[in-house]
Amino acid sequence: MTSGNDDLRKRFEAAFMPNYGVPPLPLVRGEGCRVWDADGNAYLDLIAGIAVSSLGHGHPALVRAVSSQVAGIAHTSNLFLNEPEVLLAERLLDLLDAEARVFLANSGTEANEAALKLAIKYGKATGRSYLVAAENGFHGRSLGALSLTGKASIREPFGPFARDVRFVPYGDADALKAAVTEDCAAVFLEPTQGEAGVVPLPEGYFAAARQVCDATGALLVADEIQSAIGRTGAWFAFQHELGTATPDILTLAKGLGGGLPIGACVAFGPHGTIFAKGDHGSTFGGNPVAAAAALAVLDTIAGEGLLDHAAEVGERLAAGITAIDHPLLDGVRGRGLWRALVLTGDRAATVEAAARDAGFLVNAVQPDAVRLAPPLVLTHEQARAFVDALPAILDTAAEDAGRKETS
Ligand SMILES: *Cc1c(COP(=O)(O)O)cnc(C)c1O
């Protein structure tokens, strides 16, 4: 690597569409929870590529699985099948301990597109014409997934959409009951809203959604693209809410591949066979390298006890943050290793920058919320290091914001 941070930022800006702006840092290398930029600075990675690098960086199990699979066969397409995809689907069904079927895709958005097509086909067969989703929710950027996305600022520039999607306030069980009738094909919900700022549902809401769907026959679709695979200390976040019940459809991506692109749509019971031959497909879906990576992730989470670990480190991290008394900090929300620092004002971008200068990568997910979604292998010592550094980071952010206001 010969190019430095500044050079790469300039070239990025000149070569790419401006949809991301210019990201603050190029990352060139990672090891565990540490990453290095192109100038050689090290950071503690507390965002893991948006809740993706669940085993951290360069985990030997992931390196081994991907290297040996790419050397064996890297791609088969859906014209043929491969053992890693079969093993992965079987493993997911095993973890879910339910009668279900899997479709493999390459991203979260694509997993939701599959779920949406299932819902549409189900709706046509049963005379159901509309969908329900939550305000401020995020389900992806393709036109189908975007039509379900409640965040108006990203949805509205690309509307109108072909689907009748009715948005309800997130977490209001009465509003949901009123919105879901026997004409509703499906309800799409995140068990905790990730992009909205790691906003958990009130106790009992997801179970109430399950009941409304049971009563009306609408499908309950749990978008667990961000929340599953150990992020909250459970394999799936719905397990905290539903006991032994399940959603009708579950979508997965992000942490499942540990950094390799993969998405999965799981449909339970009779919904597992809604798609007939020819109804859906993907050239790369079921790719053996991505599937081998996902298997390594699932094996490692189980083998290293990372569900309990994420729950424990997350609890202590949250307790440490809660104990900080600072005028910029209003508290912390979330579960497991998925948290948001809630700020007293719209200062998240300055906190993110101050954290970066202090050697910590975090994410200003909302103007007043900073997201933490570190690798599940984050140690107690690493979590402690962030908690210890946080008061000074908040001081710096408060000073920077003050300077901006007075200049
Ligand atoms: C990230 C995310 C998506 C979109 O996933 P991509 O892999 O970016 O397509 C959809 N739903 C939720 C809840 C997400 O967090």
CSV table of C-alpha atoms and ligand atoms in Angstrom, one decimal:
chain,number,residue,atom,x,y,z
A,1,MET,CA,0.0,0.0,0.0
A,2,THR,CA,1.7,3.2,-1.2
A,3,SER,CA,-1.2,5.7,-1.1
A,4,GLY,CA,-1.9,7.6,2.1
A,5,ASN,CA,-5.3,8.8,3.6
A,6,ASP,CA,-5.4,12.2,1.8
A,7,ASP,CA,-4.5,10.8,-1.6
A,8,LEU,CA,-7.1,8.0,-1.4
A,9,ARG,CA,-9.8,10.3,-0.2
A,10,LYS,CA,-9.2,12.7,-3.2
A,11,ARG,CA,-9.1,9.9,-5.7
A,12,PHE,CA,-12.3,8.4,-4.2
A,13,GLU,CA,-14.1,11.7,-4.6
A,14,ALA,CA,-13.0,12.1,-8.2
A,15,ALA,CA,-13.9,8.5,-9.2
A,16,PHE,CA,-17.2,7.7,-7.4
A,17,MET,CA,-20.7,9.1,-7.5
A,18,PRO,CA,-21.2,11.4,-4.6
A,19,ASN,CA,-23.9,9.2,-2.8
A,20,TYR,CA,-21.6,8.5,0.1
A,21,GLY,CA,-19.8,11.8,0.3
A,22,VAL,CA,-16.2,11.1,1.0
A,23,PRO,CA,-15.7,8.6,3.9
A,24,PRO,CA,-13.2,9.9,6.5
A,25,LEU,CA,-10.7,7.0,6.3
A,26,PRO,CA,-9.4,4.3,4.1
A,27,LEU,CA,-8.9,1.1,6.0
A,28,VAL,CA,-6.1,-1.1,4.8
A,29,ARG,CA,-5.8,-3.9,7.4
A,30,GLY,CA,-7.5,-5.4,10.4
A,31,GLU,CA,-6.6,-7.8,13.2
A,32,GLY,CA,-9.2,-8.8,15.8
A,33,CYS,CA,-10.9,-5.6,16.8
A,34,ARG,CA,-8.1,-3.4,15.5
A,35,VAL,CA,-7.9,-1.7,12.1
A,36,TRP,CA,-5.3,0.5,10.5
A,37,ASP,CA,-5.7,3.3,8.1
A,38,ALA,CA,-3.5,4.1,5.1
A,39,ASP,CA,-1.3,6.5,7.1
A,40,GLY,CA,-0.6,3.6,9.6
A,41,ASN,CA,-2.8,4.9,12.4
A,42,ALA,CA,-4.5,2.2,14.5
A,43,TYR,CA,-8.1,2.2,15.8
A,44,LEU,CA,-10.3,0.1,17.9
A,45,ASP,CA,-13.2,-0.9,15.6
A,46,LEU,CA,-16.5,-0.4,17.4
A,47,ILE,CA,-18.7,-0.5,14.4
A,48,ALA,CA,-17.4,-3.6,12.5
A,49,GLY,CA,-18.4,-2.3,9.0
A,50,ILE,CA,-22.0,-1.7,10.2
A,51,ALA,CA,-22.5,-4.8,12.4
A,52,VAL,CA,-20.9,-7.1,9.8
A,53,SER,CA,-17.4,-8.2,10.9
A,54,SER,CA,-18.8,-10.3,13.7
A,55,LEU,CA,-15.6,-12.3,14.3
A,56,GLY,CA,-13.5,-9.2,14.0
A,57,HIS,CA,-10.8,-8.9,11.3
A,58,GLY,CA,-8.6,-11.7,10.1
A,59,HIS,CA,-10.2,-14.4,12.3
A,60,PRO,CA,-8.2,-17.6,11.5
A,61,ALA,CA,-11.5,-19.6,11.1
A,62,LEU,CA,-12.8,-17.2,8.5
A,63,VAL,CA,-9.5,-17.0,6.7
A,64,ARG,CA,-9.2,-20.7,6.5
A,65,ALA,CA,-12.8,-21.3,5.4
A,66,VAL,CA,-12.7,-18.7,2.6
A,67,SER,CA,-9.2,-19.5,1.4
A,68,SER,CA,-9.8,-23.2,1.1
A,69,GLN,CA,-13.2,-22.7,-0.5
A,70,VAL,CA,-11.9,-20.2,-3.1
A,71,ALA,CA,-9.1,-22.6,-4.0
A,72,GLY,CA,-11.6,-25.5,-4.3
A,73,ILE,CA,-14.4,-23.8,-6.3
A,74,ALA,CA,-15.4,-20.2,-6.0
A,75,HIS,CA,-18.7,-20.1,-7.8
A,76,THR,CA,-21.2,-22.6,-9.1
A,77,SER,CA,-24.3,-20.4,-9.9
A,78,ASN,CA,-27.8,-21.8,-9.3
A,79,LEU,CA,-27.4,-24.1,-12.4
A,80,PHE,CA,-25.5,-26.4,-10.0
A,81,LEU,CA,-25.4,-26.8,-6.3
A,82,ASN,CA,-22.6,-26.8,-3.8
A,83,GLU,CA,-22.1,-28.4,-0.4
A,84,PRO,CA,-21.4,-25.2,1.6
A,85,GLU,CA,-24.8,-23.7,0.7
A,86,VAL,CA,-26.5,-26.9,1.7
A,87,LEU,CA,-24.6,-27.0,5.0
A,88,LEU,CA,-25.4,-23.4,5.6
A,89,ALA,CA,-29.2,-23.8,5.0
A,90,GLU,CA,-29.2,-26.9,7.2
A,91,ARG,CA,-27.4,-25.0,9.9
A,92,LEU,CA,-29.7,-22.1,9.9
A,93,LEU,CA,-32.7,-24.4,10.1
A,94,ASP,CA,-31.0,-26.2,13.0
A,95,LEU,CA,-30.5,-23.0,14.9
A,96,LEU,CA,-34.1,-22.0,14.3
A,97,ASP,CA,-35.3,-25.4,15.3
A,98,ALA,CA,-38.4,-25.1,13.1
A,99,GLU,CA,-39.9,-26.4,9.9
A,100,ALA,CA,-38.7,-23.8,7.3
A,101,ARG,CA,-37.0,-23.2,4.0
A,102,VAL,CA,-34.1,-20.9,3.0
A,103,PHE,CA,-33.3,-18.7,0.0
A,104,LEU,CA,-29.7,-17.4,-0.2
A,105,ALA,CA,-29.0,-13.9,-1.6
A,106,ASN,CA,-26.0,-11.5,-1.5
A,107,SER,CA,-27.2,-8.7,0.7
A,108,GLY,CA,-29.8,-7.6,3.2
A,109,THR,CA,-31.7,-5.7,0.5
A,110,GLU,CA,-32.0,-8.8,-1.6
A,111,ALA,CA,-33.1,-10.9,1.4
A,112,ASN,CA,-35.9,-8.4,1.9
A,113,GLU,CA,-36.8,-8.4,-1.8
A,114,ALA,CA,-37.3,-12.2,-1.6
A,115,ALA,CA,-39.4,-11.7,1.5
A,116,LEU,CA,-41.5,-9.0,-0.3
A,117,LYS,CA,-42.0,-11.3,-3.3
A,118,LEU,CA,-43.2,-14.0,-1.0
A,119,ALA,CA,-45.6,-11.6,0.7
A,120,ILE,CA,-46.9,-10.4,-2.7
A,121,LYS,CA,-47.4,-13.9,-3.9
A,122,TYR,CA,-49.1,-14.9,-0.7
A,123,GLY,CA,-51.3,-11.7,-0.9
A,124,LYS,CA,-52.4,-12.6,-4.4
A,125,ALA,CA,-53.3,-16.1,-3.4
A,126,THR,CA,-55.3,-15.0,-0.4
A,127,GLY,CA,-56.8,-11.7,-1.6
A,128,ARG,CA,-54.6,-9.3,0.4
A,129,SER,CA,-53.6,-6.1,-1.2
A,130,TYR,CA,-51.4,-4.0,1.2
A,131,LEU,CA,-48.4,-4.2,3.4
A,132,VAL,CA,-47.6,-2.6,6.8
A,133,ALA,CA,-44.2,-1.3,8.0
A,134,ALA,CA,-42.9,1.0,10.7
A,135,GLU,CA,-42.2,4.6,10.5
A,136,ASN,CA,-38.4,5.3,10.6
A,137,GLY,CA,-37.7,1.7,9.7
A,138,PHE,CA,-35.0,0.7,7.3
A,139,HIS,CA,-35.3,-2.3,4.9
A,140,GLY,CA,-32.9,-1.4,2.1
A,141,ARG,CA,-32.4,0.8,-1.0
A,142,SER,CA,-33.8,-1.2,-3.9
A,143,LEU,CA,-37.2,-0.1,-5.1
A,144,GLY,CA,-39.1,-2.9,-3.3
A,145,ALA,CA,-37.1,-2.6,-0.1
A,146,LEU,CA,-37.2,1.1,-0.3
A,147,SER,CA,-41.0,1.1,-0.6
A,148,LEU,CA,-41.1,-0.6,2.9
A,149,THR,CA,-38.5,1.8,4.3
A,150,GLY,CA,-40.2,4.3,6.7
A,151,LYS,CA,-37.5,6.9,6.7
A,152,ALA,CA,-39.0,9.6,4.6
A,153,SER,CA,-35.8,11.4,3.6
A,154,ILE,CA,-34.5,8.4,1.7
A,155,ARG,CA,-37.8,7.0,0.4
A,156,GLU,CA,-39.6,10.1,-0.9
A,157,PRO,CA,-37.0,11.2,-3.5
A,158,PHE,CA,-37.7,7.9,-5.4
A,159,GLY,CA,-41.5,7.6,-5.0
A,160,PRO,CA,-44.2,6.9,-5.9
A,161,PHE,CA,-43.8,3.1,-5.4
A,162,ALA,CA,-45.8,0.3,-6.9
A,163,ARG,CA,-46.8,-1.1,-3.5
A,164,ASP,CA,-49.4,0.0,-1.1
A,165,VAL,CA,-47.4,0.2,2.1
A,166,ARG,CA,-49.0,1.7,5.2
A,167,PHE,CA,-46.7,3.0,7.9
A,168,VAL,CA,-47.4,2.8,11.6
A,169,PRO,CA,-45.6,4.4,14.5
A,170,TYR,CA,-42.9,2.0,15.7
A,171,GLY,CA,-43.8,0.3,19.0
A,172,ASP,CA,-47.5,1.3,19.2
A,173,ALA,CA,-49.4,-1.9,19.5
A,174,ASP,CA,-52.8,-0.3,19.1
A,175,ALA,CA,-51.8,1.5,15.9
A,176,LEU,CA,-50.6,-1.8,14.6
A,177,LYS,CA,-53.9,-3.6,15.5
A,178,ALA,CA,-55.8,-0.9,13.7
A,179,ALA,CA,-53.6,-1.0,10.6
A,180,VAL,CA,-53.5,-4.8,10.1
A,181,THR,CA,-56.7,-6.3,8.7
A,182,GLU,CA,-57.6,-9.4,6.7
A,183,ASP,CA,-56.6,-7.4,3.6
A,184,CYS,CA,-53.0,-7.0,4.8
A,185,ALA,CA,-50.5,-9.4,3.3
A,186,ALA,CA,-47.6,-8.8,5.6
A,187,VAL,CA,-46.1,-6.7,8.4
A,188,PHE,CA,-42.4,-5.9,8.1
A,189,LEU,CA,-40.7,-5.1,11.4
A,190,GLU,CA,-37.2,-4.8,12.8
A,191,PRO,CA,-37.1,-6.2,16.3
A,192,THR,CA,-34.9,-3.2,17.1
A,193,GLN,CA,-34.6,-0.4,14.6
A,194,GLY,CA,-30.9,-0.2,13.6
A,195,GLU,CA,-30.6,2.7,11.2
A,196,ALA,CA,-33.1,4.7,13.2
A,197,GLY,CA,-30.5,4.7,16.0
A,198,VAL,CA,-30.7,1.3,17.7
A,199,VAL,CA,-34.2,1.8,19.0
A,200,PRO,CA,-35.6,-1.2,20.9
A,201,LEU,CA,-39.3,-2.1,20.8
A,202,PRO,CA,-41.3,-1.7,24.0
A,203,GLU,CA,-41.7,-5.0,25.9
A,204,GLY,CA,-44.5,-7.1,24.5
A,205,TYR,CA,-44.8,-5.3,21.2
A,206,PHE,CA,-43.3,-8.0,19.0
A,207,ALA,CA,-45.5,-10.6,20.7
A,208,ALA,CA,-48.5,-8.4,20.1
A,209,ALA,CA,-47.5,-8.1,16.4
A,210,ARG,CA,-47.4,-12.0,16.3
A,211,GLN,CA,-50.9,-12.0,17.7
A,212,VAL,CA,-52.3,-9.5,15.3
A,213,CYS,CA,-50.8,-11.5,12.4
A,214,ASP,CA,-52.2,-14.8,13.8
A,215,ALA,CA,-55.6,-13.2,14.1
A,216,THR,CA,-55.7,-11.7,10.6
A,217,GLY,CA,-53.6,-14.1,8.6
A,218,ALA,CA,-51.0,-11.4,7.7
A,219,LEU,CA,-47.4,-12.6,7.5
A,220,LEU,CA,-45.0,-11.4,10.2
A,221,VAL,CA,-41.7,-10.6,8.5
A,222,ALA,CA,-38.8,-10.0,11.0
A,223,ASP,CA,-36.1,-8.0,9.3
A,224,GLU,CA,-33.1,-9.3,11.4
A,225,ILE,CA,-30.5,-8.2,8.9
A,226,GLN,CA,-28.7,-6.1,11.6
A,227,SER,CA,-30.1,-7.7,14.8
A,228,ALA,CA,-29.3,-11.4,14.3
A,229,ILE,CA,-26.3,-13.7,14.5
A,230,GLY,CA,-25.3,-12.8,18.1
A,231,ARG,CA,-25.6,-9.1,17.9
A,232,THR,CA,-28.0,-8.9,20.8
A,233,GLY,CA,-26.5,-11.9,22.7
A,234,ALA,CA,-29.0,-14.3,21.0
A,235,TRP,CA,-28.8,-16.0,17.6
A,236,PHE,CA,-31.9,-14.1,16.6
A,237,ALA,CA,-33.4,-11.0,18.3
A,238,PHE,CA,-36.9,-12.3,18.0
A,239,GLN,CA,-36.0,-15.1,20.4
A,240,HIS,CA,-35.9,-12.4,23.2
A,241,GLU,CA,-39.5,-11.5,22.3
A,242,LEU,CA,-41.4,-14.5,21.0
A,243,GLY,CA,-40.3,-17.4,23.2
A,244,THR,CA,-40.7,-20.5,21.1
A,245,ALA,CA,-42.9,-18.8,18.5
A,246,THR,CA,-41.3,-17.5,15.3
A,247,PRO,CA,-42.0,-14.9,12.6
A,248,ASP,CA,-43.4,-16.2,9.3
A,249,ILE,CA,-40.4,-14.9,7.4
A,250,LEU,CA,-37.0,-13.9,8.7
A,251,THR,CA,-34.4,-12.0,6.8
A,252,LEU,CA,-30.6,-12.1,7.6
A,253,ALA,CA,-27.4,-10.6,6.2
A,254,LYS,CA,-24.8,-8.3,7.7
A,255,GLY,CA,-23.2,-10.4,10.5
A,256,LEU,CA,-23.9,-13.7,8.9
A,257,GLY,CA,-21.0,-13.6,6.5
A,258,GLY,CA,-18.5,-12.0,8.9
A,259,GLY,CA,-17.5,-9.6,6.1
A,260,LEU,CA,-18.4,-11.6,3.0
A,261,PRO,CA,-21.5,-10.5,1.2
A,262,ILE,CA,-24.5,-12.8,1.9
A,263,GLY,CA,-28.2,-12.5,2.7
A,264,ALA,CA,-30.8,-15.1,3.6
A,265,CYS,CA,-34.5,-15.2,3.6
A,266,VAL,CA,-36.1,-17.9,5.7
A,267,ALA,CA,-39.8,-18.8,5.4
A,268,PHE,CA,-41.5,-20.9,8.1
A,269,GLY,CA,-44.0,-23.7,7.8
A,270,PRO,CA,-46.2,-23.6,4.7
A,271,HIS,CA,-44.7,-20.3,3.6
A,272,GLY,CA,-41.4,-22.2,2.8
A,273,THR,CA,-43.0,-23.4,-0.4
A,274,ILE,CA,-44.7,-20.2,-1.6
A,275,PHE,CA,-42.1,-19.8,-4.4
A,276,ALA,CA,-42.5,-22.3,-7.2
A,277,LYS,CA,-39.8,-23.2,-9.6
A,278,GLY,CA,-38.8,-20.2,-11.6
A,279,ASP,CA,-40.3,-17.6,-9.2
A,280,HIS,CA,-37.0,-16.2,-7.9
A,281,GLY,CA,-33.3,-16.5,-8.3
A,282,SER,CA,-29.8,-15.0,-8.1
A,283,THR,CA,-26.6,-15.8,-10.0
A,284,PHE,CA,-24.4,-15.3,-6.9
A,285,GLY,CA,-26.9,-16.4,-4.3
A,286,GLY,CA,-25.6,-19.5,-2.5
A,287,ASN,CA,-22.1,-18.7,-3.6
A,288,PRO,CA,-19.9,-21.3,-1.9
A,289,VAL,CA,-17.2,-18.8,-0.7
A,290,ALA,CA,-19.9,-16.7,1.1
A,291,ALA,CA,-21.6,-19.8,2.4
A,292,ALA,CA,-18.3,-21.2,3.7
A,293,ALA,CA,-17.6,-17.9,5.4
A,294,ALA,CA,-21.1,-17.9,7.0
A,295,LEU,CA,-20.5,-21.5,8.3
A,296,ALA,CA,-17.2,-20.4,9.8
A,297,VAL,CA,-19.0,-17.5,11.5
A,298,LEU,CA,-21.7,-19.7,12.9
A,299,ASP,CA,-19.2,-22.4,14.0
A,300,THR,CA,-17.0,-19.9,15.7
A,301,ILE,CA,-19.9,-18.1,17.5
A,302,ALA,CA,-21.0,-21.5,18.9
A,303,GLY,CA,-17.5,-22.8,19.6
A,304,GLU,CA,-16.2,-19.7,21.3
A,305,GLY,CA,-19.4,-19.0,23.3
A,306,LEU,CA,-19.8,-15.6,21.6
A,307,LEU,CA,-23.5,-15.3,22.4
A,308,ASP,CA,-22.9,-15.1,26.1
A,309,HIS,CA,-19.8,-13.2,25.6
A,310,ALA,CA,-21.6,-10.5,23.6
A,311,ALA,CA,-24.3,-10.3,26.2
A,312,GLU,CA,-21.8,-9.9,29.1
A,313,VAL,CA,-19.4,-7.5,27.4
A,314,GLY,CA,-22.4,-5.5,26.1
A,315,GLU,CA,-23.9,-5.2,29.6
A,316,ARG,CA,-20.7,-4.0,31.1
A,317,LEU,CA,-20.1,-1.6,28.3
A,318,ALA,CA,-23.6,-0.1,28.8
A,319,ALA,CA,-23.1,0.0,32.6
A,320,GLY,CA,-19.8,1.8,32.1
A,321,ILE,CA,-21.4,4.4,29.7
A,322,THR,CA,-24.4,4.9,32.0
A,323,ALA,CA,-22.1,5.7,34.9
A,324,ILE,CA,-20.6,8.6,33.0
A,325,ASP,CA,-22.0,12.0,33.9
A,326,HIS,CA,-21.5,14.4,31.1
A,327,PRO,CA,-23.7,17.2,29.7
A,328,LEU,CA,-23.6,15.8,26.2
A,329,LEU,CA,-24.6,12.3,27.2
A,330,ASP,CA,-28.3,11.4,27.8
A,331,GLY,CA,-27.9,7.7,28.2
A,332,VAL,CA,-27.4,4.5,26.3
A,333,ARG,CA,-29.9,2.1,24.7
A,334,GLY,CA,-29.8,-1.3,23.0
A,335,ARG,CA,-28.9,-4.8,23.9
A,336,GLY,CA,-25.8,-7.0,23.7
A,337,LEU,CA,-23.0,-5.5,21.6
A,338,TRP,CA,-25.5,-3.2,19.8
A,339,ARG,CA,-25.9,0.1,21.5
A,340,ALA,CA,-26.5,3.7,20.9
A,341,LEU,CA,-25.1,6.6,22.9
A,342,VAL,CA,-28.0,9.0,23.1
A,343,LEU,CA,-26.8,12.6,23.1
A,344,THR,CA,-28.5,15.7,24.6
A,345,GLY,CA,-28.2,17.5,21.2
A,346,ASP,CA,-27.4,16.9,17.5
A,347,ARG,CA,-23.7,16.3,18.1
A,348,ALA,CA,-23.3,12.8,16.9
A,349,ALA,CA,-21.0,13.8,13.9
A,350,THR,CA,-18.7,15.7,16.2
A,351,VAL,CA,-18.6,12.8,18.7
A,352,GLU,CA,-17.8,10.4,15.9
A,353,ALA,CA,-14.9,12.6,14.7
A,354,ALA,CA,-13.6,13.1,18.2
A,355,ALA,CA,-13.7,9.4,18.9
A,356,ARG,CA,-11.8,8.7,15.7
A,357,ASP,CA,-9.1,11.2,16.6
A,358,ALA,CA,-8.9,9.4,19.9
A,359,GLY,CA,-8.5,6.0,18.1
A,360,PHE,CA,-12.0,4.6,18.2
A,361,LEU,CA,-14.3,4.0,15.2
A,362,VAL,CA,-18.0,4.6,16.0
A,363,ASN,CA,-20.9,5.7,13.9
A,364,ALA,CA,-23.1,8.8,14.0
A,365,VAL,CA,-26.2,6.8,13.0
A,366,GLN,CA,-28.6,9.7,13.8
A,367,PRO,CA,-27.9,13.4,14.5
A,368,ASP,CA,-28.2,12.7,18.2
A,369,ALA,CA,-27.2,9.1,18.4
A,370,VAL,CA,-23.8,7.3,18.1
A,371,ARG,CA,-24.0,3.6,17.2
A,372,LEU,CA,-21.7,0.9,18.6
A,373,ALA,CA,-21.8,-2.4,16.9
A,374,PRO,CA,-18.3,-3.9,17.5
A,375,PRO,CA,-17.1,-7.4,16.6
A,376,LEU,CA,-18.6,-10.0,18.9
A,377,VAL,CA,-15.1,-10.9,20.0
A,378,LEU,CA,-14.6,-7.4,21.7
A,379,THR,CA,-12.9,-8.0,25.0
A,380,HIS,CA,-13.8,-6.6,28.4
A,381,GLU,CA,-10.5,-4.7,28.3
A,382,GLN,CA,-11.3,-3.1,24.9
A,383,ALA,CA,-14.8,-2.1,26.0
A,384,ARG,CA,-13.2,-0.6,29.2
A,385,ALA,CA,-10.7,1.3,27.1
A,386,PHE,CA,-13.6,3.0,25.2
A,387,VAL,CA,-15.5,3.8,28.4
A,388,ASP,CA,-12.4,5.3,30.0
A,389,ALA,CA,-11.7,7.4,26.9
A,390,LEU,CA,-15.4,8.6,26.4
A,391,PRO,CA,-15.5,11.5,28.9
A,392,ALA,CA,-12.5,13.2,27.1
A,393,ILE,CA,-14.1,12.4,23.7
A,394,LEU,CA,-17.3,14.1,24.8
A,395,ASP,CA,-15.3,17.1,26.1
A,396,THR,CA,-13.6,17.5,22.8
A,397,ALA,CA,-16.9,17.2,20.9
A,398,ALA,CA,-18.5,19.8,23.2
A,399,GLU,CA,-15.6,22.2,22.6
A,400,ASP,CA,-15.7,21.6,18.9
A,401,ALA,CA,-19.5,22.2,18.8
A,402,GLY,CA,-19.1,25.3,21.0
A,403,ARG,CA,-16.4,26.7,18.7
A,404,LYS,CA,-18.7,26.2,15.6
A,405,GLU,CA,-21.6,27.9,17.3
A,406,THR,CA,-19.5,31.0,18.2
A,407,SER,CA,-17.5,31.3,15.0
B,1,LIG,C1,-28.5,-3.0,6.5
B,1,LIG,C2,-29.9,-3.3,6.5
B,1,LIG,C3,-30.7,-3.6,5.4
B,1,LIG,C4,-30.0,-3.5,4.0
B,1,LIG,O1,-29.0,-4.4,3.9
B,1,LIG,P1,-27.9,-4.3,2.7
B,1,LIG,O2,-27.0,-5.4,2.9
B,1,LIG,O3,-27.2,-2.9,2.9
B,1,LIG,O4,-28.6,-4.4,1.4
B,1,LIG,C5,-32.0,-4.0,5.5
B,1,LIG,N1,-32.6,-4.0,6.7
B,1,LIG,C6,-31.9,-3.7,7.8
B,1,LIG,C7,-32.6,-3.8,9.2
B,1,LIG,C8,-30.6,-3.3,7.8
B,1,LIG,O5,-30.0,-3.0,8.9
